[in-house]
CSV table of C-alpha atoms in Angstrom, one decimal:
chain,number,residue,atom,x,y,z
A,1,MET,CA,1.3,-11.5,3.3
A,2,ILE,CA,-1.3,-10.6,0.7
A,3,TYR,CA,0.8,-12.2,-2.0
A,4,THR,CA,1.2,-15.3,0.1
A,5,ALA,CA,-2.5,-15.6,0.8
A,6,LEU,CA,-3.4,-14.9,-2.8
A,7,SER,CA,-0.9,-17.5,-4.1
A,8,SER,CA,-2.4,-20.2,-1.9
A,9,SER,CA,-5.9,-19.3,-2.9
A,10,ILE,CA,-5.1,-19.5,-6.6
A,11,VAL,CA,-3.5,-22.9,-6.1
A,12,ALA,CA,-6.6,-24.1,-4.2
A,13,SER,CA,-8.7,-23.4,-7.3
A,14,LEU,CA,-6.4,-25.1,-9.8
A,15,GLY,CA,-8.2,-28.5,-9.9
A,16,MET,CA,-11.8,-27.2,-10.3
A,17,LEU,CA,-12.0,-27.1,-14.1
A,18,LEU,CA,-9.8,-30.2,-14.6
A,19,VAL,CA,-12.1,-33.0,-13.4
A,20,PRO,CA,-13.0,-34.2,-17.0
A,21,THR,CA,-9.3,-34.0,-18.1
A,22,ILE,CA,-8.1,-35.9,-15.0
A,23,SER,CA,-10.8,-38.5,-15.5
A,24,ARG,CA,-9.5,-39.1,-19.1
A,25,GLU,CA,-5.7,-38.8,-18.4
A,26,LEU,CA,-5.6,-40.9,-15.3
A,27,ASP,CA,-8.2,-43.4,-16.6
A,28,VAL,CA,-10.8,-43.1,-13.8
A,29,ALA,CA,-14.6,-42.5,-13.8
A,30,VAL,CA,-15.7,-38.9,-13.6
A,31,SER,CA,-17.4,-39.6,-10.3
A,32,THR,CA,-14.1,-40.9,-9.0
A,33,ALA,CA,-12.2,-37.9,-10.4
A,34,GLN,CA,-14.6,-35.6,-8.4
A,35,TRP,CA,-12.6,-36.8,-5.3
A,36,THR,CA,-9.9,-34.4,-6.4
A,37,LEU,CA,-12.2,-31.6,-5.2
A,38,THR,CA,-13.7,-33.5,-2.3
A,39,ILE,CA,-10.3,-34.5,-0.7
A,40,ASN,CA,-9.0,-31.0,-1.0
A,41,LEU,CA,-12.1,-29.6,0.7
A,42,LEU,CA,-12.0,-32.3,3.4
A,43,VAL,CA,-8.4,-31.7,4.4
A,44,GLY,CA,-8.9,-27.9,4.2
A,45,ALA,CA,-11.9,-28.0,6.5
A,46,VAL,CA,-10.1,-30.2,9.1
A,47,VAL,CA,-6.7,-28.5,9.2
A,48,THR,CA,-8.0,-24.9,9.1
A,49,PRO,CA,-9.0,-24.7,12.7
A,50,VAL,CA,-5.8,-26.5,13.8
A,51,MET,CA,-3.7,-24.0,11.8
A,52,GLY,CA,-5.8,-21.1,13.3
A,53,ARG,CA,-5.1,-22.2,16.8
A,54,LEU,CA,-1.4,-22.7,16.2
A,55,SER,CA,-1.2,-19.2,14.6
A,56,ASP,CA,-2.3,-17.8,18.0
A,57,GLY,CA,1.0,-19.2,19.4
A,58,PRO,CA,4.5,-17.8,19.2
A,59,HIS,CA,5.7,-19.5,16.0
A,60,LYS,CA,3.5,-17.8,13.4
A,61,LYS,CA,6.2,-17.5,10.7
A,62,ARG,CA,7.4,-21.1,11.1
A,63,LEU,CA,3.8,-22.3,10.8
A,64,LEU,CA,3.3,-20.3,7.6
A,65,ILE,CA,6.5,-21.5,6.0
A,66,VAL,CA,6.0,-25.2,6.9
A,67,SER,CA,2.4,-25.1,5.6
A,68,LEU,CA,3.6,-23.6,2.3
A,69,LEU,CA,6.3,-26.2,1.9
A,70,ILE,CA,3.7,-29.0,2.4
A,71,ILE,CA,1.5,-27.3,-0.2
A,72,MET,CA,4.4,-27.0,-2.6
A,73,ALA,CA,5.3,-30.7,-2.1
A,74,GLY,CA,1.7,-31.7,-2.7
A,75,SER,CA,1.7,-29.7,-6.0
A,76,ALA,CA,4.8,-31.4,-7.2
A,77,LEU,CA,3.4,-34.8,-6.2
A,78,ALA,CA,0.2,-34.1,-8.2
A,79,ALA,CA,2.2,-32.8,-11.2
A,80,CYS,CA,4.2,-36.0,-11.5
A,81,ALA,CA,1.7,-38.6,-10.2
A,82,PRO,CA,1.9,-41.9,-12.1
A,83,ASN,CA,-1.7,-42.9,-11.0
A,84,PHE,CA,-4.8,-41.5,-9.5
A,85,PRO,CA,-4.2,-42.5,-5.8
A,86,VAL,CA,-0.8,-40.6,-5.8
A,87,PHE,CA,-2.5,-37.6,-7.5
A,88,LEU,CA,-5.2,-37.7,-4.8
A,89,ALA,CA,-2.5,-37.6,-2.1
A,90,GLY,CA,-1.0,-34.5,-3.7
A,91,ARG,CA,-4.4,-32.8,-3.8
A,92,ALA,CA,-4.9,-33.7,-0.1
A,93,MET,CA,-1.6,-31.9,0.7
A,94,GLN,CA,-2.8,-28.9,-1.2
A,95,GLY,CA,-5.8,-28.7,1.2
A,96,LEU,CA,-3.6,-26.7,3.6
A,97,THR,CA,-4.2,-23.7,1.4
A,98,TYR,CA,-7.5,-23.2,3.1
A,99,GLY,CA,-5.7,-22.5,6.4
A,100,ILE,CA,-3.3,-19.9,5.0
A,101,VAL,CA,-5.6,-16.9,5.2
A,102,PRO,CA,-6.4,-17.2,8.9
A,103,VAL,CA,-2.6,-17.6,9.6
A,104,THR,CA,-1.8,-14.4,7.6
A,105,ILE,CA,-4.6,-12.5,9.4
A,106,ALA,CA,-3.1,-13.5,12.8
A,107,ILE,CA,0.3,-12.3,11.6
A,108,ALA,CA,-1.1,-9.0,10.4
A,109,ARG,CA,-2.8,-8.5,13.8
A,110,ARG,CA,0.6,-9.0,15.5
A,111,TYR,CA,2.9,-7.0,13.2
A,112,LEU,CA,1.0,-4.3,11.2
A,113,PRO,CA,0.7,-0.8,12.7
A,114,PRO,CA,-2.8,0.2,13.9
A,115,GLU,CA,-3.4,2.6,11.0
A,116,ARG,CA,-2.9,-0.2,8.4
A,117,LEU,CA,-4.5,-3.1,10.3
A,118,ALA,CA,-8.1,-2.7,9.2
A,119,GLY,CA,-7.2,-2.4,5.5
A,120,GLY,CA,-4.8,-5.3,5.8
A,121,ILE,CA,-7.2,-7.7,7.3
A,122,SER,CA,-10.0,-6.8,4.8
A,123,SER,CA,-7.6,-7.3,1.9
A,124,LEU,CA,-6.4,-10.7,3.2
A,125,SER,CA,-9.9,-11.9,3.7
A,126,VAL,CA,-11.0,-11.5,0.1
A,127,THR,CA,-7.9,-13.2,-1.4
A,128,VAL,CA,-10.0,-16.4,-1.4
A,129,ALA,CA,-12.5,-14.9,-3.9
A,130,THR,CA,-9.8,-13.1,-5.9
A,131,GLY,CA,-7.7,-16.2,-6.1
A,132,LEU,CA,-10.7,-18.2,-7.4
A,133,GLY,CA,-11.3,-15.7,-10.2
A,134,LEU,CA,-7.6,-15.7,-11.2
A,135,GLY,CA,-7.1,-19.5,-10.8
A,136,TYR,CA,-9.9,-20.5,-13.2
A,137,PRO,CA,-8.5,-18.7,-16.3
A,138,LEU,CA,-5.0,-19.7,-15.4
A,139,THR,CA,-6.1,-23.4,-15.2
A,140,GLY,CA,-7.9,-23.1,-18.6
A,141,LEU,CA,-4.9,-21.6,-20.3
A,142,LEU,CA,-2.3,-23.9,-18.9
A,143,ALA,CA,-4.3,-27.1,-19.3
A,144,SER,CA,-5.5,-26.4,-22.8
A,145,ASP,CA,-2.1,-25.6,-24.2
A,146,PHE,CA,0.3,-27.7,-22.1
A,147,GLY,CA,-1.7,-30.4,-20.3
A,148,PHE,CA,-3.1,-30.5,-16.8
A,149,ARG,CA,0.2,-31.4,-15.2
A,150,THR,CA,1.6,-28.0,-16.2
A,151,ALA,CA,-1.0,-26.3,-14.0
A,152,PHE,CA,0.4,-28.1,-11.0
A,153,TRP,CA,4.0,-27.4,-11.9
A,154,PHE,CA,3.0,-23.7,-12.1
A,155,ALA,CA,1.6,-24.1,-8.5
A,156,VAL,CA,5.1,-25.3,-7.4
A,157,VAL,CA,6.7,-22.2,-8.8
A,158,PHE,CA,4.0,-19.9,-7.5
A,159,ILE,CA,4.2,-21.3,-3.9
A,160,ALA,CA,8.0,-21.2,-4.0
A,161,SER,CA,7.8,-17.5,-4.7
A,162,ALA,CA,5.3,-17.1,-1.9
A,163,ILE,CA,7.7,-18.8,0.5
A,164,ALA,CA,10.5,-16.4,-0.5
A,165,VAL,CA,8.2,-13.4,0.1
A,166,ALA,CA,7.1,-14.7,3.5
A,167,TRP,CA,10.7,-15.5,4.5
A,168,TRP,CA,11.9,-12.0,3.7
A,169,THR,CA,9.0,-9.9,4.9
A,170,ILE,CA,7.8,-11.5,8.1
A,171,PRO,CA,10.0,-10.8,11.2
A,172,ASP,CA,12.2,-13.6,12.4
A,173,GLY,CA,12.0,-15.3,15.8
A,174,PRO,CA,9.0,-16.3,18.0
A,175,ASP,CA,6.3,-13.9,18.9
A,176,ASP,CA,7.2,-13.1,22.6
A,177,GLN,CA,3.8,-11.6,23.2
A,178,ALA,CA,1.9,-14.8,22.2
A,179,PRO,CA,0.8,-17.1,25.0
A,180,ARG,CA,2.3,-20.6,25.2
A,181,ARG,CA,-0.6,-23.0,25.6
A,182,PRO,CA,-1.0,-26.8,25.4
A,183,PHE,CA,-2.7,-27.9,22.2
A,184,ASP,CA,-6.1,-29.4,22.4
A,185,LEU,CA,-5.5,-32.7,20.8
A,186,ARG,CA,-8.8,-34.3,21.9
A,187,GLY,CA,-10.8,-31.3,20.6
A,188,ALA,CA,-8.9,-31.3,17.3
A,189,GLY,CA,-9.5,-35.1,16.8
A,190,LEU,CA,-13.2,-34.9,17.6
A,191,PHE,CA,-13.8,-31.8,15.5
A,192,GLY,CA,-11.7,-33.1,12.6
A,193,ALA,CA,-13.5,-36.5,12.6
A,194,GLY,CA,-16.9,-35.0,12.9
A,195,LEU,CA,-16.4,-32.4,10.2
A,196,ALA,CA,-14.8,-34.9,7.8
A,197,ALA,CA,-17.7,-37.3,8.3
A,198,LEU,CA,-20.2,-34.5,7.8
A,199,LEU,CA,-18.6,-33.2,4.6
A,200,ILE,CA,-18.3,-36.8,3.2
A,201,GLY,CA,-22.0,-37.4,3.9
A,202,ILE,CA,-22.9,-34.1,2.3
A,203,SER,CA,-20.8,-34.5,-0.8
A,204,GLN,CA,-21.8,-38.2,-1.4
A,205,GLY,CA,-25.4,-37.8,-0.4
A,206,PRO,CA,-26.7,-37.2,-3.9
A,207,ASP,CA,-24.9,-40.4,-5.1
A,208,TRP,CA,-25.7,-42.6,-2.1
A,209,GLY,CA,-29.3,-41.3,-1.7
A,210,TRP,CA,-30.1,-39.1,1.3
A,211,ALA,CA,-32.2,-41.8,3.0
A,212,SER,CA,-29.6,-44.6,2.4
A,213,VAL,CA,-27.9,-46.3,5.3
A,214,TRP,CA,-24.5,-44.8,4.4
A,215,SER,CA,-25.9,-41.3,4.4
A,216,VAL,CA,-27.8,-41.7,7.7
A,217,VAL,CA,-24.8,-43.3,9.5
A,218,THR,CA,-22.3,-40.9,8.1
A,219,ILE,CA,-24.2,-37.7,8.8
A,220,GLY,CA,-25.7,-39.0,12.0
A,221,GLY,CA,-22.3,-40.0,13.3
A,222,ALA,CA,-20.9,-36.6,12.3
A,223,LEU,CA,-23.6,-34.8,14.4
A,224,ILE,CA,-22.9,-37.0,17.4
A,225,LEU,CA,-19.1,-36.4,17.2
A,226,LEU,CA,-19.6,-32.6,16.8
A,227,THR,CA,-22.0,-32.6,19.8
A,228,ILE,CA,-19.4,-34.4,21.9
A,229,TRP,CA,-16.8,-31.9,20.6
A,230,VAL,CA,-19.0,-28.9,21.8
A,231,LEU,CA,-19.5,-30.5,25.3
A,232,VAL,CA,-15.8,-31.3,25.6
A,233,SER,CA,-14.6,-27.8,24.4
A,234,LEU,CA,-16.8,-26.0,26.9
A,235,ARG,CA,-15.0,-27.9,29.7
A,236,THR,CA,-11.5,-27.5,28.2
A,237,PRO,CA,-9.4,-24.5,29.5
A,238,HIS,CA,-7.6,-23.9,26.2
A,239,ALA,CA,-9.9,-25.4,23.6
A,240,MET,CA,-8.9,-25.4,20.0
A,241,VAL,CA,-12.0,-23.2,19.3
A,242,ASN,CA,-13.1,-21.0,22.1
A,243,LEU,CA,-16.9,-21.4,21.8
A,244,ARG,CA,-17.6,-18.7,24.4
A,245,VAL,CA,-16.0,-16.2,22.0
A,246,ILE,CA,-18.3,-17.4,19.2
A,247,ARG,CA,-21.3,-16.3,21.2
A,248,ARG,CA,-20.4,-12.6,21.2
A,249,PRO,CA,-22.8,-10.6,19.0
A,250,ASP,CA,-20.3,-9.5,16.3
A,251,VAL,CA,-18.7,-12.9,16.0
A,252,LEU,CA,-22.1,-14.6,15.9
A,253,LEU,CA,-23.2,-12.2,13.2
A,254,ALA,CA,-20.1,-12.9,11.1
A,255,ASN,CA,-20.4,-16.7,11.5
A,256,GLY,CA,-24.1,-16.7,10.7
A,257,ALA,CA,-23.6,-14.7,7.6
A,258,ALA,CA,-20.7,-16.9,6.5
A,259,ILE,CA,-22.7,-20.2,6.6
A,260,GLY,CA,-26.0,-18.7,5.4
A,261,LEU,CA,-24.5,-16.8,2.4
A,262,GLY,CA,-22.2,-19.7,1.7
A,263,ILE,CA,-25.1,-22.1,1.3
A,264,ALA,CA,-27.1,-19.7,-0.8
A,265,MET,CA,-24.5,-18.3,-3.2
A,266,TYR,CA,-22.6,-21.5,-3.8
A,267,MET,CA,-25.8,-23.1,-5.1
A,268,GLY,CA,-25.5,-20.6,-7.9
A,269,LEU,CA,-21.7,-20.5,-8.2
A,270,SER,CA,-21.4,-24.3,-8.5
A,271,ILE,CA,-23.6,-24.2,-11.7
A,272,ILE,CA,-21.5,-21.5,-13.5
A,273,SER,CA,-19.0,-23.9,-15.0
A,274,LEU,CA,-21.7,-26.4,-15.9
A,275,VAL,CA,-23.8,-23.8,-17.8
A,276,ALA,CA,-20.7,-22.4,-19.5
A,277,GLN,CA,-19.4,-25.8,-20.8
A,278,ALA,CA,-22.6,-27.8,-21.4
A,279,PRO,CA,-23.5,-28.4,-25.1
A,280,GLU,CA,-26.1,-26.1,-26.6
A,281,SER,CA,-28.3,-29.1,-27.2
A,282,THR,CA,-29.1,-29.2,-23.5
A,283,GLY,CA,-31.1,-26.0,-23.8
A,284,PHE,CA,-29.1,-24.1,-21.3
A,285,GLY,CA,-25.4,-24.8,-22.2
A,286,LEU,CA,-23.2,-22.2,-23.9
A,287,ALA,CA,-20.6,-24.8,-25.2
A,288,VAL,CA,-17.6,-22.7,-24.1
A,289,PRO,CA,-14.4,-24.6,-24.5
A,290,VAL,CA,-12.3,-25.2,-21.3
A,291,LEU,CA,-9.7,-22.7,-22.6
A,292,TRP,CA,-12.2,-19.9,-22.2
A,293,ALA,CA,-14.5,-21.3,-19.5
A,294,GLY,CA,-12.1,-20.2,-16.8
A,295,PHE,CA,-12.4,-16.6,-17.9
A,296,VAL,CA,-16.1,-16.7,-17.0
A,297,MET,CA,-14.9,-16.5,-13.4
A,298,LEU,CA,-12.5,-13.6,-14.0
A,299,PRO,CA,-15.1,-10.9,-13.3
A,300,LEU,CA,-15.6,-12.5,-9.8
A,301,SER,CA,-12.0,-11.6,-9.1
A,302,VAL,CA,-12.3,-8.1,-10.5
A,303,GLY,CA,-15.5,-7.4,-8.5
A,304,SER,CA,-14.1,-8.7,-5.2
A,305,PHE,CA,-11.0,-6.7,-5.6
A,306,ALA,CA,-12.9,-3.5,-6.4
A,307,ALA,CA,-15.3,-4.0,-3.5
A,308,ASN,CA,-12.4,-4.5,-1.1
A,309,ARG,CA,-10.9,-1.2,-2.1
A,310,VAL,CA,-14.2,0.5,-1.4
A,311,VAL,CA,-14.6,-1.2,2.0
A,312,ARG,CA,-11.1,-0.2,3.0
A,313,ALA,CA,-11.7,3.4,2.0
A,314,LEU,CA,-15.0,3.6,3.9
A,315,SER,CA,-14.2,1.4,7.0
A,316,ARG,CA,-13.3,4.4,9.1
A,317,ARG,CA,-16.6,6.1,8.5
A,318,VAL,CA,-19.1,3.2,8.0
A,319,SER,CA,-19.8,0.5,10.5
A,320,LEU,CA,-18.7,-3.0,9.5
A,321,THR,CA,-22.1,-4.2,10.6
A,322,THR,CA,-23.5,-2.1,7.7
A,323,PHE,CA,-21.3,-3.7,5.1
A,324,LEU,CA,-22.8,-7.1,5.6
A,325,PRO,CA,-26.4,-6.3,4.4
A,326,ILE,CA,-24.9,-4.2,1.6
A,327,GLY,CA,-22.9,-7.1,0.4
A,328,ALA,CA,-25.8,-9.5,0.9
A,329,SER,CA,-28.0,-7.2,-1.2
A,330,VAL,CA,-25.5,-7.3,-4.0
A,331,LEU,CA,-25.2,-11.1,-3.8
A,332,THR,CA,-29.0,-11.3,-3.9
A,333,ALA,CA,-29.1,-9.1,-7.0
A,334,ALA,CA,-26.4,-11.3,-8.6
A,335,ALA,CA,-28.3,-14.5,-7.8
A,336,PHE,CA,-31.5,-13.1,-9.3
A,337,VAL,CA,-29.6,-11.9,-12.4
A,338,MET,CA,-28.2,-15.3,-13.0
A,339,TRP,CA,-31.6,-17.0,-12.4
A,340,LEU,CA,-33.4,-14.8,-14.9
A,341,ALA,CA,-30.6,-14.3,-17.4
A,342,HIS,CA,-28.0,-17.0,-18.2
A,343,ASN,CA,-28.5,-17.6,-21.9
A,344,HIS,CA,-25.5,-15.6,-23.1
A,345,LEU,CA,-21.9,-15.4,-22.0
A,346,TRP,CA,-22.0,-11.7,-21.1
A,347,GLU,CA,-25.0,-12.4,-18.8
A,348,LEU,CA,-23.0,-15.0,-16.9
A,349,MET,CA,-20.0,-12.7,-16.6
A,350,ALA,CA,-22.2,-9.8,-15.4
A,351,SER,CA,-23.6,-12.0,-12.7
A,352,GLN,CA,-20.1,-13.1,-11.7
A,353,PHE,CA,-19.0,-9.5,-11.4
A,354,LEU,CA,-21.9,-8.8,-9.0
A,355,PHE,CA,-21.1,-12.0,-7.1
A,356,GLY,CA,-17.5,-10.7,-6.8
A,357,VAL,CA,-18.7,-7.3,-5.4
A,358,GLY,CA,-21.0,-9.0,-2.9
A,359,ILE,CA,-18.3,-11.5,-1.8
A,360,GLY,CA,-15.7,-8.8,-1.6
A,361,THR,CA,-17.9,-6.6,0.6
A,362,THR,CA,-19.1,-9.3,3.0
A,363,TYR,CA,-15.8,-11.2,3.2
A,364,ALA,CA,-13.9,-8.0,4.0
A,365,ALA,CA,-16.3,-7.2,6.8
A,366,MET,CA,-16.4,-10.6,8.5
A,367,PRO,CA,-12.8,-10.7,9.9
A,368,GLY,CA,-13.1,-7.1,11.0
A,369,LEU,CA,-16.2,-7.9,13.0
A,370,ILE,CA,-14.4,-10.8,14.6
A,371,ALA,CA,-11.1,-8.9,15.2
A,372,ARG,CA,-12.7,-6.1,17.1
A,373,SER,CA,-14.5,-8.6,19.4
A,374,VAL,CA,-11.6,-10.9,20.4
A,375,VAL,CA,-8.2,-10.5,21.9
A,376,THR,CA,-5.1,-11.0,19.8
A,377,GLU,CA,-4.3,-14.5,21.2
A,378,GLU,CA,-7.8,-15.8,20.1
A,379,LEU,CA,-7.9,-14.1,16.6
A,380,GLY,CA,-6.4,-17.0,14.6
A,381,SER,CA,-8.8,-19.5,16.1
A,382,ALA,CA,-11.9,-17.3,15.7
A,383,VAL,CA,-11.1,-16.4,12.1
A,384,SER,CA,-10.3,-19.9,11.1
A,385,PHE,CA,-13.6,-21.1,12.5
A,386,ASN,CA,-15.3,-18.5,10.3
A,387,GLN,CA,-13.4,-19.9,7.4
A,388,VAL,CA,-14.6,-23.4,8.2
A,389,LEU,CA,-18.2,-22.2,8.2
A,390,ARG,CA,-17.7,-20.6,4.8
A,391,THR,CA,-16.3,-23.9,3.6
A,392,LEU,CA,-19.2,-25.9,5.2
A,393,GLY,CA,-21.7,-23.5,3.7
A,394,GLY,CA,-20.1,-23.9,0.3
A,395,ALA,CA,-20.2,-27.7,0.6
A,396,LEU,CA,-23.9,-27.6,1.7
A,397,GLY,CA,-24.8,-25.3,-1.2
A,398,SER,CA,-23.0,-27.4,-3.7
A,399,ALA,CA,-24.6,-30.6,-2.4
A,400,LEU,CA,-28.1,-29.0,-2.4
A,401,SER,CA,-27.5,-27.9,-6.0
A,402,GLY,CA,-26.4,-31.4,-7.0
A,403,ALA,CA,-29.5,-32.9,-5.3
A,404,VAL,CA,-31.8,-30.5,-7.2
A,405,LEU,CA,-30.0,-31.2,-10.6
A,406,THR,CA,-30.1,-35.0,-10.0
A,407,ALA,CA,-33.8,-34.9,-9.2
A,408,HIS,CA,-34.5,-33.0,-12.4
A,409,ALA,CA,-32.2,-34.9,-14.7
A,410,VAL,CA,-33.3,-35.5,-18.3
A,411,THR,CA,-32.9,-39.2,-17.7
A,412,ALA,CA,-31.8,-41.2,-14.6
A,413,GLY,CA,-28.1,-40.6,-14.2
A,414,GLY,CA,-28.1,-38.3,-17.2
A,415,PRO,CA,-27.4,-34.6,-17.6
A,416,PRO,CA,-29.6,-32.0,-15.8
A,417,SER,CA,-32.6,-30.4,-17.4
A,418,GLU,CA,-33.1,-26.7,-18.0
A,419,ALA,CA,-35.9,-26.8,-15.4
A,420,GLY,CA,-33.5,-28.2,-12.8
A,421,ILE,CA,-30.9,-25.5,-13.6
A,422,ARG,CA,-33.6,-22.8,-13.2
A,423,LEU,CA,-34.9,-24.3,-9.9
A,424,ALA,CA,-31.4,-24.5,-8.4
A,425,LEU,CA,-30.8,-20.9,-9.4
A,426,ALA,CA,-34.2,-19.8,-8.0
A,427,ILE,CA,-33.4,-21.5,-4.6
A,428,SER,CA,-30.0,-19.7,-4.6
A,429,ALA,CA,-31.6,-16.3,-5.2
A,430,ALA,CA,-34.3,-17.0,-2.5
A,431,GLY,CA,-31.6,-18.0,0.0
A,432,CYS,CA,-29.5,-14.9,-0.6
A,433,ALA,CA,-32.6,-12.8,-0.2
A,434,ALA,CA,-33.6,-14.5,3.1
A,435,VAL,CA,-30.1,-13.9,4.5
A,436,CYS,CA,-30.1,-10.3,3.3
A,437,VAL,CA,-33.5,-9.6,5.0
A,438,ALA,CA,-32.2,-11.1,8.2
A,439,LEU,CA,-29.1,-8.9,8.1
A,440,ILE,CA,-31.2,-5.8,7.4
A,441,VAL,CA,-33.5,-6.6,10.3
A,442,ASN,CA,-30.5,-7.0,12.6
A,443,LEU,CA,-29.2,-3.6,11.4
A,444,LEU,CA,-32.6,-1.9,12.0
A,445,ARG,CA,-32.8,-3.4,15.5
A,446,GLY,CA,-29.6,-1.6,16.5
A,447,GLY,CA,-27.0,-4.0,15.3
A,448,VAL,CA,-24.7,-1.1,14.2
A,449,ARG,CA,-21.7,-0.4,16.3
A,450,GLU,CA,-19.3,2.5,15.7
A,451,PRO,CA,-16.1,1.7,13.7
A,452,ALA,CA,-13.6,0.5,16.2
A,453,GLU,CA,-9.9,-0.2,16.3
A,454,TYR,CA,-8.9,-3.8,16.1
């Protein structure tokens, strides 16, 4: 299951360094090519809670295999796309990668023995960060030597191997212990439409202008749809997301940390590639070629993997509630290091390692906090909602970073200034520090609970 989750996470990151290449090869503007990232994020955010709810049902293995087949088909479509719209359709199909981790966590909860469950869930939860760190250098190597299409053919082979692993390792047949419930189509439609509108408004806000009619209508409409979704879900017996579960202290803590840290740290992470690849003439760029730019993110993968090992080793003796402020403290240190020192490649890589340690610590703790607070048949839904909040936090952080850089561009519509880069990194550091303080206050007020079996 870890291999399956890691494979999908690596595939999700394949397009992130390729926007300039895709713009050139498929003859579209860079702003249009950015939709290769936006469409992937949109589909992922919409389908993740749907996949999470379905994973609470009896057909977990079938759901995982079918999802991986769709991702593989999308990768093949992107690899051989004759034009940009077809390529975009392939990237949309790859958006299902965001829902794989909650599905594998639900499978782990059902089939792993109790003594391996805590470690298994924490390992699965950090595959997103680990996959990001591995996917970037793979993309750089493949795209530089063989063209961007090769990266997507690699995804086809990688996902095919993940399907084989899942087929042979996960028990066959339906889960007889899982409840058979009607699917909340109305809730899924409202939530999907509202979240899609919100993410489109956030991602396009810097281009449209935050006070423009398009931004106001899109974001305002999204908030109305999400409000209706909340009201409908509270009256639905088997809602797609059980909002009453979300109000439990541990679940609320994990979700609050997910969106708060997502906003703060992605403001910094979204600037890494820009700083690494920008020309030295900008005053902040390091002029790293795309072949090596991906390796800047490799320490993130190493740090998250190392932190996960530590959390697994200590989870029986240290409360999961304690790991959140520890991870947030490391993220705060990483953000301050990047703000104050980003003029050399080794400084960027050092900050990425610290980011990885912080992400690995917090992401390993969040699903554990949720798992000990909800029953098995609600776990997939609850974890998938946490994943959506991480995605939403990342989108908000990236949009806020883009707004700051646009406002401090050298010329209107031109590249960002060094002052804009420093301001965005300073806001990221301040945001991480604020969330860290809030988590420490919660801990000191008695937020610690003894380690518990999931």
